Structure formats: C-alpha cells, structure tokens
Amino acid sequence: MKDEFLALFQNFIGYWHLYIKDTLGWKNILEIVIIVAVLAFFYQKFIRNTNSEKFVKGAIVLVFLWIGSEILVALDLTILGGFIRAIVIFVALSL
C-alpha cells in the first residue's frame, strides 16, 4: 500500500505540469479570477454579518469535504472516501 501510494504520488509530481499545461490556460485563469471576484463581492455585500453567513460557510465546508472524498476514492481509499461522501450527502439532505 505504501509503495503504491508513493508510486502514484511520484507519477502525479512527474506529470502534473503537463496536465495543467493542457487544461489550464490564461482564459481559464481569467474566468476563475472573475468568478472569485463576483463571489467575494456578493459575500461582502449580502452575506457578511447576517444569519446566512454560517449556512454559506457550512456549504463551503461540505463542498471541500465532497472534493476530498472524491480524491480519496481516486487514490483507491474507497471505504474512507465512500464514508465521507455518505456523510456529506446525509448532511446536505438534512439541510
């Protein structure tokens, strides 16, 4: 298991620049900057210091947990990734 993870990590480190070069151009970076600016504006204008601030922060945490679960599944940690995914779905549905 340790050797497999180390090989996967070395493979990722060895080829990450090719993946980013092919998928992340200046147009994509510009789009990301625009989206972040719009979201920051709406957060500052409409959400900050209101009761919905806790809800938005919780939703952001759920999104990051979901992304983390997908990464764990991709690393063949399917039980842990599936468990975290199930918790995220359960919490999201209970909101």
PDB file of N, CA and C in Angstrom:
ATOM      1  N   MET A   1       0.831  -1.192   0.000  1.00  0.00           N
ATOM      2  CA  MET A   1       0.000   0.000   0.000  1.00  0.00           C
ATOM      3  C   MET A   1       0.873   1.253   0.000  1.00  0.00           C
ATOM      4  N   LYS A   2       1.903   1.245   0.845  1.00  0.00           N
ATOM      5  CA  LYS A   2       2.782   2.413   0.921  1.00  0.00           C
ATOM      6  C   LYS A   2       3.524   2.610  -0.395  1.00  0.00           C
ATOM      7  N   ASP A   3       3.984   1.513  -0.993  1.00  0.00           N
ATOM      8  CA  ASP A   3       4.706   1.610  -2.263  1.00  0.00           C
ATOM      9  C   ASP A   3       3.794   2.088  -3.384  1.00  0.00           C
ATOM     10  N   GLU A   4       2.535   1.624  -3.373  1.00  0.00           N
ATOM     11  CA  GLU A   4       1.579   2.063  -4.391  1.00  0.00           C
ATOM     12  C   GLU A   4       1.286   3.551  -4.269  1.00  0.00           C
ATOM     13  N   PHE A   5       1.107   4.015  -3.034  1.00  0.00           N
ATOM     14  CA  PHE A   5       0.851   5.432  -2.829  1.00  0.00           C
ATOM     15  C   PHE A   5       2.049   6.265  -3.244  1.00  0.00           C
ATOM     16  N   LEU A   6       3.252   5.804  -2.897  1.00  0.00           N
ATOM     17  CA  LEU A   6       4.460   6.529  -3.275  1.00  0.00           C
ATOM     18  C   LEU A   6       4.617   6.587  -4.786  1.00  0.00           C
ATOM     19  N   ALA A   7       4.320   5.477  -5.475  1.00  0.00           N
ATOM     20  CA  ALA A   7       4.406   5.465  -6.939  1.00  0.00           C
ATOM     21  C   ALA A   7       3.372   6.398  -7.558  1.00  0.00           C
ATOM     22  N   LEU A   8       2.148   6.397  -7.010  1.00  0.00           N
ATOM     23  CA  LEU A   8       1.108   7.291  -7.508  1.00  0.00           C
ATOM     24  C   LEU A   8       1.494   8.750  -7.297  1.00  0.00           C
ATOM     25  N   PHE A   9       2.049   9.055  -6.134  1.00  0.00           N
ATOM     26  CA  PHE A   9       2.475  10.426  -5.833  1.00  0.00           C
ATOM     27  C   PHE A   9       3.604  10.858  -6.751  1.00  0.00           C
ATOM     28  N   GLN A  10       4.574   9.987  -6.977  1.00  0.00           N
ATOM     29  CA  GLN A  10       5.683  10.323  -7.870  1.00  0.00           C
ATOM     30  C   GLN A  10       5.196  10.507  -9.305  1.00  0.00           C
ATOM     31  N   ASN A  11       4.235   9.693  -9.722  1.00  0.00           N
ATOM     32  CA  ASN A  11       3.661   9.832 -11.050  1.00  0.00           C
ATOM     33  C   ASN A  11       2.941  11.168 -11.181  1.00  0.00           C
ATOM     34  N   PHE A  12       2.192  11.544 -10.140  1.00  0.00           N
ATOM     35  CA  PHE A  12       1.494  12.830 -10.158  1.00  0.00           C
ATOM     36  C   PHE A  12       2.480  13.982 -10.212  1.00  0.00           C
ATOM     37  N   ILE A  13       3.509  13.937  -9.384  1.00  0.00           N
ATOM     38  CA  ILE A  13       4.510  15.006  -9.363  1.00  0.00           C
ATOM     39  C   ILE A  13       5.236  15.079 -10.702  1.00  0.00           C
ATOM     40  N   GLY A  14       5.498  13.934 -11.304  1.00  0.00           N
ATOM     41  CA  GLY A  14       6.249  13.914 -12.558  1.00  0.00           C
ATOM     42  C   GLY A  14       5.484  14.474 -13.744  1.00  0.00           C
ATOM     43  N   TYR A  15       4.148  14.362 -13.714  1.00  0.00           N
ATOM     44  CA  TYR A  15       3.367  14.747 -14.884  1.00  0.00           C
ATOM     45  C   TYR A  15       2.344  15.839 -14.623  1.00  0.00           C
ATOM     46  N   TRP A  16       2.341  16.465 -13.449  1.00  0.00           N
ATOM     47  CA  TRP A  16       1.316  17.466 -13.148  1.00  0.00           C
ATOM     48  C   TRP A  16       1.435  18.681 -14.052  1.00  0.00           C
ATOM     49  N   HIS A  17       2.644  19.062 -14.396  1.00  0.00           N
ATOM     50  CA  HIS A  17       2.815  20.243 -15.244  1.00  0.00           C
ATOM     51  C   HIS A  17       2.230  20.026 -16.637  1.00  0.00           C
ATOM     52  N   LEU A  18       2.280  18.795 -17.138  1.00  0.00           N
ATOM     53  CA  LEU A  18       1.678  18.524 -18.444  1.00  0.00           C
ATOM     54  C   LEU A  18       0.162  18.621 -18.374  1.00  0.00           C
ATOM     55  N   TYR A  19      -0.415  18.131 -17.289  1.00  0.00           N
ATOM     56  CA  TYR A  19      -1.861  18.205 -17.123  1.00  0.00           C
ATOM     57  C   TYR A  19      -2.321  19.658 -17.029  1.00  0.00           C
ATOM     58  N   ILE A  20      -1.631  20.454 -16.222  1.00  0.00           N
ATOM     59  CA  ILE A  20      -2.004  21.858 -16.057  1.00  0.00           C
ATOM     60  C   ILE A  20      -1.788  22.621 -17.363  1.00  0.00           C
ATOM     61  N   LYS A  21      -0.724  22.311 -18.071  1.00  0.00           N
ATOM     62  CA  LYS A  21      -0.439  22.986 -19.335  1.00  0.00           C
ATOM     63  C   LYS A  21      -1.553  22.737 -20.352  1.00  0.00           C
ATOM     64  N   ASP A  22      -2.079  21.507 -20.379  1.00  0.00           N
ATOM     65  CA  ASP A  22      -3.115  21.159 -21.346  1.00  0.00           C
ATOM     66  C   ASP A  22      -4.494  21.659 -20.949  1.00  0.00           C
ATOM     67  N   THR A  23      -4.762  21.796 -19.650  1.00  0.00           N
ATOM     68  CA  THR A  23      -6.123  22.110 -19.224  1.00  0.00           C
ATOM     69  C   THR A  23      -6.287  23.502 -18.631  1.00  0.00           C
ATOM     70  N   LEU A  24      -5.242  24.142 -18.223  1.00  0.00           N
ATOM     71  CA  LEU A  24      -5.364  25.421 -17.539  1.00  0.00           C
ATOM     72  C   LEU A  24      -4.625  26.501 -18.315  1.00  0.00           C
ATOM     73  N   GLY A  25      -5.370  27.197 -19.161  1.00  0.00           N
ATOM     74  CA  GLY A  25      -4.786  28.277 -19.942  1.00  0.00           C
ATOM     75  C   GLY A  25      -5.082  29.625 -19.307  1.00  0.00           C
ATOM     76  N   TRP A  26      -4.673  30.693 -19.976  1.00  0.00           N
ATOM     77  CA  TRP A  26      -4.880  32.028 -19.409  1.00  0.00           C
ATOM     78  C   TRP A  26      -6.361  32.387 -19.387  1.00  0.00           C
ATOM     79  N   LYS A  27      -7.139  31.851 -20.321  1.00  0.00           N
ATOM     80  CA  LYS A  27      -8.579  32.117 -20.314  1.00  0.00           C
ATOM     81  C   LYS A  27      -9.247  31.482 -19.098  1.00  0.00           C
ATOM     82  N   ASN A  28      -8.818  30.273 -18.757  1.00  0.00           N
ATOM     83  CA  ASN A  28      -9.368  29.610 -17.583  1.00  0.00           C
ATOM     84  C   ASN A  28      -9.014  30.355 -16.298  1.00  0.00           C
ATOM     85  N   ILE A  29      -7.790  30.830 -16.222  1.00  0.00           N
ATOM     86  CA  ILE A  29      -7.367  31.582 -15.039  1.00  0.00           C
ATOM     87  C   ILE A  29      -8.155  32.884 -14.937  1.00  0.00           C
ATOM     88  N   LEU A  30      -8.376  33.558 -16.061  1.00  0.00           N
ATOM     89  CA  LEU A  30      -9.169  34.781 -16.055  1.00  0.00           C
ATOM     90  C   LEU A  30     -10.597  34.510 -15.607  1.00  0.00           C
ATOM     91  N   GLU A  31     -11.191  33.421 -16.077  1.00  0.00           N
ATOM     92  CA  GLU A  31     -12.542  33.063 -15.647  1.00  0.00           C
ATOM     93  C   GLU A  31     -12.604  32.801 -14.149  1.00  0.00           C
ATOM     94  N   ILE A  32     -11.600  32.106 -13.634  1.00  0.00           N
ATOM     95  CA  ILE A  32     -11.562  31.821 -12.197  1.00  0.00           C
ATOM     96  C   ILE A  32     -11.450  33.106 -11.393  1.00  0.00           C
ATOM     97  N   VAL A  33     -10.606  34.028 -11.840  1.00  0.00           N
ATOM     98  CA  VAL A  33     -10.444  35.301 -11.137  1.00  0.00           C
ATOM     99  C   VAL A  33     -11.749  36.095 -11.151  1.00  0.00           C
ATOM    100  N   ILE A  34     -12.437  36.115 -12.280  1.00  0.00           N
ATOM    101  CA  ILE A  34     -13.714  36.837 -12.367  1.00  0.00           C
ATOM    102  C   ILE A  34     -14.755  36.214 -11.442  1.00  0.00           C
ATOM    103  N   ILE A  35     -14.845  34.890 -11.445  1.00  0.00           N
ATOM    104  CA  ILE A  35     -15.821  34.224 -10.579  1.00  0.00           C
ATOM    105  C   ILE A  35     -15.515  34.476  -9.112  1.00  0.00           C
ATOM    106  N   VAL A  36     -14.254  34.400  -8.735  1.00  0.00           N
ATOM    107  CA  VAL A  36     -13.875  34.664  -7.341  1.00  0.00           C
ATOM    108  C   VAL A  36     -14.195  36.105  -6.963  1.00  0.00           C
ATOM    109  N   ALA A  37     -13.950  37.043  -7.859  1.00  0.00           N
ATOM    110  CA  ALA A  37     -14.252  38.446  -7.567  1.00  0.00           C
ATOM    111  C   ALA A  37     -15.753  38.667  -7.381  1.00  0.00           C
ATOM    112  N   VAL A  38     -16.565  38.056  -8.238  1.00  0.00           N
ATOM    113  CA  VAL A  38     -18.024  38.199  -8.122  1.00  0.00           C
ATOM    114  C   VAL A  38     -18.525  37.571  -6.823  1.00  0.00           C
ATOM    115  N   LEU A  39     -18.027  36.375  -6.505  1.00  0.00           N
ATOM    116  CA  LEU A  39     -18.441  35.721  -5.263  1.00  0.00           C
ATOM    117  C   LEU A  39     -18.005  36.516  -4.032  1.00  0.00           C
ATOM    118  N   ALA A  40     -16.805  37.081  -4.058  1.00  0.00           N
ATOM    119  CA  ALA A  40     -16.338  37.894  -2.942  1.00  0.00           C
ATOM    120  C   ALA A  40     -17.197  39.148  -2.787  1.00  0.00           C
ATOM    121  N   PHE A  41     -17.589  39.759  -3.916  1.00  0.00           N
ATOM    122  CA  PHE A  41     -18.445  40.934  -3.854  1.00  0.00           C
ATOM    123  C   PHE A  41     -19.796  40.595  -3.218  1.00  0.00           C
ATOM    124  N   PHE A  42     -20.417  39.507  -3.698  1.00  0.00           N
ATOM    125  CA  PHE A  42     -21.709  39.117  -3.138  1.00  0.00           C
ATOM    126  C   PHE A  42     -21.597  38.737  -1.666  1.00  0.00           C
ATOM    127  N   TYR A  43     -20.498  38.099  -1.295  1.00  0.00           N
ATOM    128  CA  TYR A  43     -20.306  37.750   0.110  1.00  0.00           C
ATOM    129  C   TYR A  43     -20.206  39.016   0.958  1.00  0.00           C
ATOM    130  N   GLN A  44     -19.402  39.962   0.517  1.00  0.00           N
ATOM    131  CA  GLN A  44     -19.226  41.208   1.274  1.00  0.00           C
ATOM    132  C   GLN A  44     -20.523  42.011   1.335  1.00  0.00           C
ATOM    133  N   LYS A  45     -21.258  42.033   0.245  1.00  0.00           N
ATOM    134  CA  LYS A  45     -22.432  42.893   0.154  1.00  0.00           C
ATOM    135  C   LYS A  45     -23.668  42.289   0.811  1.00  0.00           C
ATOM    136  N   PHE A  46     -23.897  40.978   0.623  1.00  0.00           N
ATOM    137  CA  PHE A  46     -25.177  40.404   1.017  1.00  0.00           C
ATOM    138  C   PHE A  46     -25.114  39.363   2.139  1.00  0.00           C
ATOM    139  N   ILE A  47     -23.972  38.750   2.372  1.00  0.00           N
ATOM    140  CA  ILE A  47     -23.932  37.629   3.305  1.00  0.00           C
ATOM    141  C   ILE A  47     -23.199  37.959   4.597  1.00  0.00           C
ATOM    142  N   ARG A  48     -22.160  38.743   4.514  1.00  0.00           N
ATOM    143  CA  ARG A  48     -21.340  39.023   5.696  1.00  0.00           C
ATOM    144  C   ARG A  48     -22.163  39.704   6.788  1.00  0.00           C
ATOM    145  N   ASN A  49     -21.956  39.240   8.026  1.00  0.00           N
ATOM    146  CA  ASN A  49     -22.626  39.752   9.226  1.00  0.00           C
ATOM    147  C   ASN A  49     -24.144  39.557   9.181  1.00  0.00           C
ATOM    148  N   THR A  50     -24.592  38.488   8.536  1.00  0.00           N
ATOM    149  CA  THR A  50     -26.006  38.137   8.549  1.00  0.00           C
ATOM    150  C   THR A  50     -26.141  36.712   9.091  1.00  0.00           C
ATOM    151  N   ASN A  51     -27.368  36.288   9.272  1.00  0.00           N
ATOM    152  CA  ASN A  51     -27.597  34.935   9.770  1.00  0.00           C
ATOM    153  C   ASN A  51     -27.227  33.865   8.742  1.00  0.00           C
ATOM    154  N   SER A  52     -27.229  34.219   7.480  1.00  0.00           N
ATOM    155  CA  SER A  52     -26.911  33.234   6.442  1.00  0.00           C
ATOM    156  C   SER A  52     -25.412  32.972   6.315  1.00  0.00           C
ATOM    157  N   GLU A  53     -24.572  33.716   7.018  1.00  0.00           N
ATOM    158  CA  GLU A  53     -23.131  33.533   6.924  1.00  0.00           C
ATOM    159  C   GLU A  53     -22.727  32.132   7.391  1.00  0.00           C
ATOM    160  N   LYS A  54     -23.310  31.649   8.455  1.00  0.00           N
ATOM    161  CA  LYS A  54     -22.992  30.306   8.947  1.00  0.00           C
ATOM    162  C   LYS A  54     -23.397  29.243   7.926  1.00  0.00           C
ATOM    163  N   PHE A  55     -24.552  29.434   7.300  1.00  0.00           N
ATOM    164  CA  PHE A  55     -25.015  28.477   6.288  1.00  0.00           C
ATOM    165  C   PHE A  55     -24.056  28.421   5.107  1.00  0.00           C
ATOM    166  N   VAL A  56     -23.611  29.570   4.631  1.00  0.00           N
ATOM    167  CA  VAL A  56     -22.710  29.622   3.479  1.00  0.00           C
ATOM    168  C   VAL A  56     -21.376  28.975   3.837  1.00  0.00           C
ATOM    169  N   LYS A  57     -20.858  29.261   5.020  1.00  0.00           N
ATOM    170  CA  LYS A  57     -19.593  28.639   5.436  1.00  0.00           C
ATOM    171  C   LYS A  57     -19.747  27.125   5.554  1.00  0.00           C
ATOM    172  N   GLY A  58     -20.874  26.671   6.064  1.00  0.00           N
ATOM    173  CA  GLY A  58     -21.123  25.234   6.147  1.00  0.00           C
ATOM    174  C   GLY A  58     -21.217  24.588   4.788  1.00  0.00           C
ATOM    175  N   ALA A  59     -21.850  25.264   3.839  1.00  0.00           N
ATOM    176  CA  ALA A  59     -21.957  24.731   2.482  1.00  0.00           C
ATOM    177  C   ALA A  59     -20.573  24.640   1.832  1.00  0.00           C
ATOM    178  N   ILE A  60     -19.732  25.619   2.089  1.00  0.00           N
ATOM    179  CA  ILE A  60     -18.372  25.587   1.545  1.00  0.00           C
ATOM    180  C   ILE A  60     -17.589  24.416   2.137  1.00  0.00           C
ATOM    181  N   VAL A  61     -17.743  24.175   3.431  1.00  0.00           N
ATOM    182  CA  VAL A  61     -17.078  23.038   4.066  1.00  0.00           C
ATOM    183  C   VAL A  61     -17.569  21.730   3.453  1.00  0.00           C
ATOM    184  N   LEU A  62     -18.872  21.614   3.193  1.00  0.00           N
ATOM    185  CA  LEU A  62     -19.402  20.405   2.568  1.00  0.00           C
ATOM    186  C   LEU A  62     -18.824  20.188   1.169  1.00  0.00           C
ATOM    187  N   VAL A  63     -18.668  21.254   0.425  1.00  0.00           N
ATOM    188  CA  VAL A  63     -18.092  21.135  -0.922  1.00  0.00           C
ATOM    189  C   VAL A  63     -16.656  20.632  -0.840  1.00  0.00           C
ATOM    190  N   PHE A  64     -15.867  21.191   0.089  1.00  0.00           N
ATOM    191  CA  PHE A  64     -14.480  20.743   0.224  1.00  0.00           C
ATOM    192  C   PHE A  64     -14.394  19.306   0.730  1.00  0.00           C
ATOM    193  N   LEU A  65     -15.299  18.910   1.618  1.00  0.00           N
ATOM    194  CA  LEU A  65     -15.327  17.513   2.059  1.00  0.00           C
ATOM    195  C   LEU A  65     -15.686  16.580   0.911  1.00  0.00           C
ATOM    196  N   TRP A  66     -16.634  16.997   0.068  1.00  0.00           N
ATOM    197  CA  TRP A  66     -17.006  16.178  -1.085  1.00  0.00           C
ATOM    198  C   TRP A  66     -15.828  16.027  -2.046  1.00  0.00           C
ATOM    199  N   ILE A  67     -15.111  17.125  -2.311  1.00  0.00           N
ATOM    200  CA  ILE A  67     -13.929  17.063  -3.178  1.00  0.00           C
ATOM    201  C   ILE A  67     -12.881  16.144  -2.562  1.00  0.00           C
ATOM    202  N   GLY A  68     -12.693  16.252  -1.253  1.00  0.00           N
ATOM    203  CA  GLY A  68     -11.742  15.374  -0.570  1.00  0.00           C
ATOM    204  C   GLY A  68     -12.131  13.913  -0.668  1.00  0.00           C
ATOM    205  N   SER A  69     -13.432  13.626  -0.575  1.00  0.00           N
ATOM    206  CA  SER A  69     -13.876  12.235  -0.695  1.00  0.00           C
ATOM    207  C   SER A  69     -13.616  11.694  -2.095  1.00  0.00           C
ATOM    208  N   GLU A  70     -13.801  12.528  -3.110  1.00  0.00           N
ATOM    209  CA  GLU A  70     -13.525  12.092  -4.477  1.00  0.00           C
ATOM    210  C   GLU A  70     -12.033  11.825  -4.680  1.00  0.00           C
ATOM    211  N   ILE A  71     -11.191  12.633  -4.055  1.00  0.00           N
ATOM    212  CA  ILE A  71      -9.742  12.408  -4.140  1.00  0.00           C
ATOM    213  C   ILE A  71      -9.378  11.096  -3.461  1.00  0.00           C
ATOM    214  N   LEU A  72      -9.985  10.831  -2.300  1.00  0.00           N
ATOM    215  CA  LEU A  72      -9.710   9.576  -1.607  1.00  0.00           C
ATOM    216  C   LEU A  72     -10.136   8.367  -2.429  1.00  0.00           C
ATOM    217  N   VAL A  73     -11.273   8.466  -3.091  1.00  0.00           N
ATOM    218  CA  VAL A  73     -11.721   7.367  -3.951  1.00  0.00           C
ATOM    219  C   VAL A  73     -10.756   7.192  -5.116  1.00  0.00           C
ATOM    220  N   ALA A  74     -10.258   8.289  -5.671  1.00  0.00           N
ATOM    221  CA  ALA A  74      -9.297   8.205  -6.780  1.00  0.00           C
ATOM    222  C   ALA A  74      -7.984   7.582  -6.333  1.00  0.00           C
ATOM    223  N   LEU A  75      -7.640   7.714  -5.055  1.00  0.00           N
ATOM    224  CA  LEU A  75      -6.414   7.114  -4.516  1.00  0.00           C
ATOM    225  C   LEU A  75      -6.647   5.683  -4.034  1.00  0.00           C
ATOM    226  N   ASP A  76      -7.773   5.093  -4.394  1.00  0.00           N
ATOM    227  CA  ASP A  76      -8.163   3.737  -4.006  1.00  0.00           C
ATOM    228  C   ASP A  76      -8.410   3.575  -2.517  1.00  0.00           C
ATOM    229  N   LEU A  77      -8.749   4.641  -1.842  1.00  0.00           N
ATOM    230  CA  LEU A  77      -9.210   4.572  -0.454  1.00  0.00           C
ATOM    231  C   LEU A  77     -10.733   4.655  -0.489  1.00  0.00           C
ATOM    232  N   THR A  78     -11.342   3.618  -1.083  1.00  0.00           N
ATOM    233  CA  THR A  78     -12.767   3.671  -1.400  1.00  0.00           C
ATOM    234  C   THR A  78     -13.653   3.649  -0.164  1.00  0.00           C
ATOM    235  N   ILE A  79     -13.254   2.925   0.869  1.00  0.00           N
ATOM    236  CA  ILE A  79     -14.108   2.852   2.058  1.00  0.00           C
ATOM    237  C   ILE A  79     -14.149   4.209   2.761  1.00  0.00           C
ATOM    238  N   LEU A  80     -12.983   4.804   2.975  1.00  0.00           N
ATOM    239  CA  LEU A  80     -12.937   6.114   3.630  1.00  0.00           C
ATOM    240  C   LEU A  80     -13.600   7.183   2.772  1.00  0.00           C
ATOM    241  N   GLY A  81     -13.321   7.173   1.469  1.00  0.00           N
ATOM    242  CA  GLY A  81     -13.940   8.141   0.570  1.00  0.00           C
ATOM    243  C   GLY A  81     -15.443   7.980   0.495  1.00  0.00           C
ATOM    244  N   GLY A  82     -15.904   6.737   0.439  1.00  0.00           N
ATOM    245  CA  GLY A  82     -17.343   6.481   0.416  1.00  0.00           C
ATOM    246  C   GLY A  82     -18.024   6.883   1.712  1.00  0.00           C
ATOM    247  N   PHE A  83     -17.335   6.667   2.832  1.00  0.00           N
ATOM    248  CA  PHE A  83     -17.885   7.066   4.132  1.00  0.00           C
ATOM    249  C   PHE A  83     -18.048   8.582   4.223  1.00  0.00           C
ATOM    250  N   ILE A  84     -17.009   9.308   3.823  1.00  0.00           N
ATOM    251  CA  ILE A  84     -17.090  10.776   3.865  1.00  0.00           C
ATOM    252  C   ILE A  84     -18.145  11.275   2.888  1.00  0.00           C
ATOM    253  N   ARG A  85     -18.240  10.660   1.709  1.00  0.00           N
ATOM    254  CA  ARG A  85     -19.254  11.045   0.740  1.00  0.00           C
ATOM    255  C   ARG A  85     -20.662  10.815   1.300  1.00  0.00           C
ATOM    256  N   ALA A  86     -20.856   9.696   1.989  1.00  0.00           N
ATOM    257  CA  ALA A  86     -22.162   9.411   2.583  1.00  0.00           C
ATOM    258  C   ALA A  86     -22.526  10.426   3.662  1.00  0.00           C
ATOM    259  N   ILE A  87     -21.538  10.820   4.456  1.00  0.00           N
ATOM    260  CA  ILE A  87     -21.788  11.840   5.484  1.00  0.00           C
ATOM    261  C   ILE A  87     -22.150  13.174   4.837  1.00  0.00           C
ATOM    262  N   VAL A  88     -21.438  13.541   3.784  1.00  0.00           N
ATOM    263  CA  VAL A  88     -21.714  14.798   3.085  1.00  0.00           C
ATOM    264  C   VAL A  88     -23.131  14.776   2.504  1.00  0.00           C
ATOM    265  N   ILE A  89     -23.522  13.671   1.889  1.00  0.00           N
ATOM    266  CA  ILE A  89     -24.860  13.573   1.312  1.00  0.00           C
ATOM    267  C   ILE A  89     -25.913  13.653   2.413  1.00  0.00           C
ATOM    268  N   PHE A  90     -25.685  12.941   3.522  1.00  0.00           N
ATOM    269  CA  PHE A  90     -26.628  12.952   4.630  1.00  0.00           C
ATOM    270  C   PHE A  90     -26.799  14.360   5.193  1.00  0.00           C
ATOM    271  N   VAL A  91     -25.696  15.063   5.411  1.00  0.00           N
ATOM    272  CA  VAL A  91     -25.781  16.425   5.963  1.00  0.00           C
ATOM    273  C   VAL A  91     -26.426  17.367   4.960  1.00  0.00           C
ATOM    274  N   ALA A  92     -26.090  17.234   3.685  1.00  0.00           N
ATOM    275  CA  ALA A  92     -26.663  18.108   2.662  1.00  0.00           C
ATOM    276  C   ALA A  92     -28.183  17.902   2.554  1.00  0.00           C
ATOM    277  N   LEU A  93     -28.628  16.668   2.640  1.00  0.00           N
ATOM    278  CA  LEU A  93     -30.056  16.406   2.565  1.00  0.00           C
ATOM    279  C   LEU A  93     -30.798  16.845   3.815  1.00  0.00           C
ATOM    280  N   SER A  94     -30.098  16.879   4.939  1.00  0.00           N
ATOM    281  CA  SER A  94     -30.771  17.279   6.176  1.00  0.00           C
ATOM    282  C   SER A  94     -30.861  18.799   6.313  1.00  0.00           C
ATOM    283  N   LEU A  95     -30.196  19.538   5.437  1.00  0.00           N
ATOM    284  CA  LEU A  95     -30.311  20.998   5.494  1.00  0.00           C
ATOM    285  C   LEU A  95     -31.633  21.356   4.942  1.00  0.00           C
TER     286      LEU A  95
END
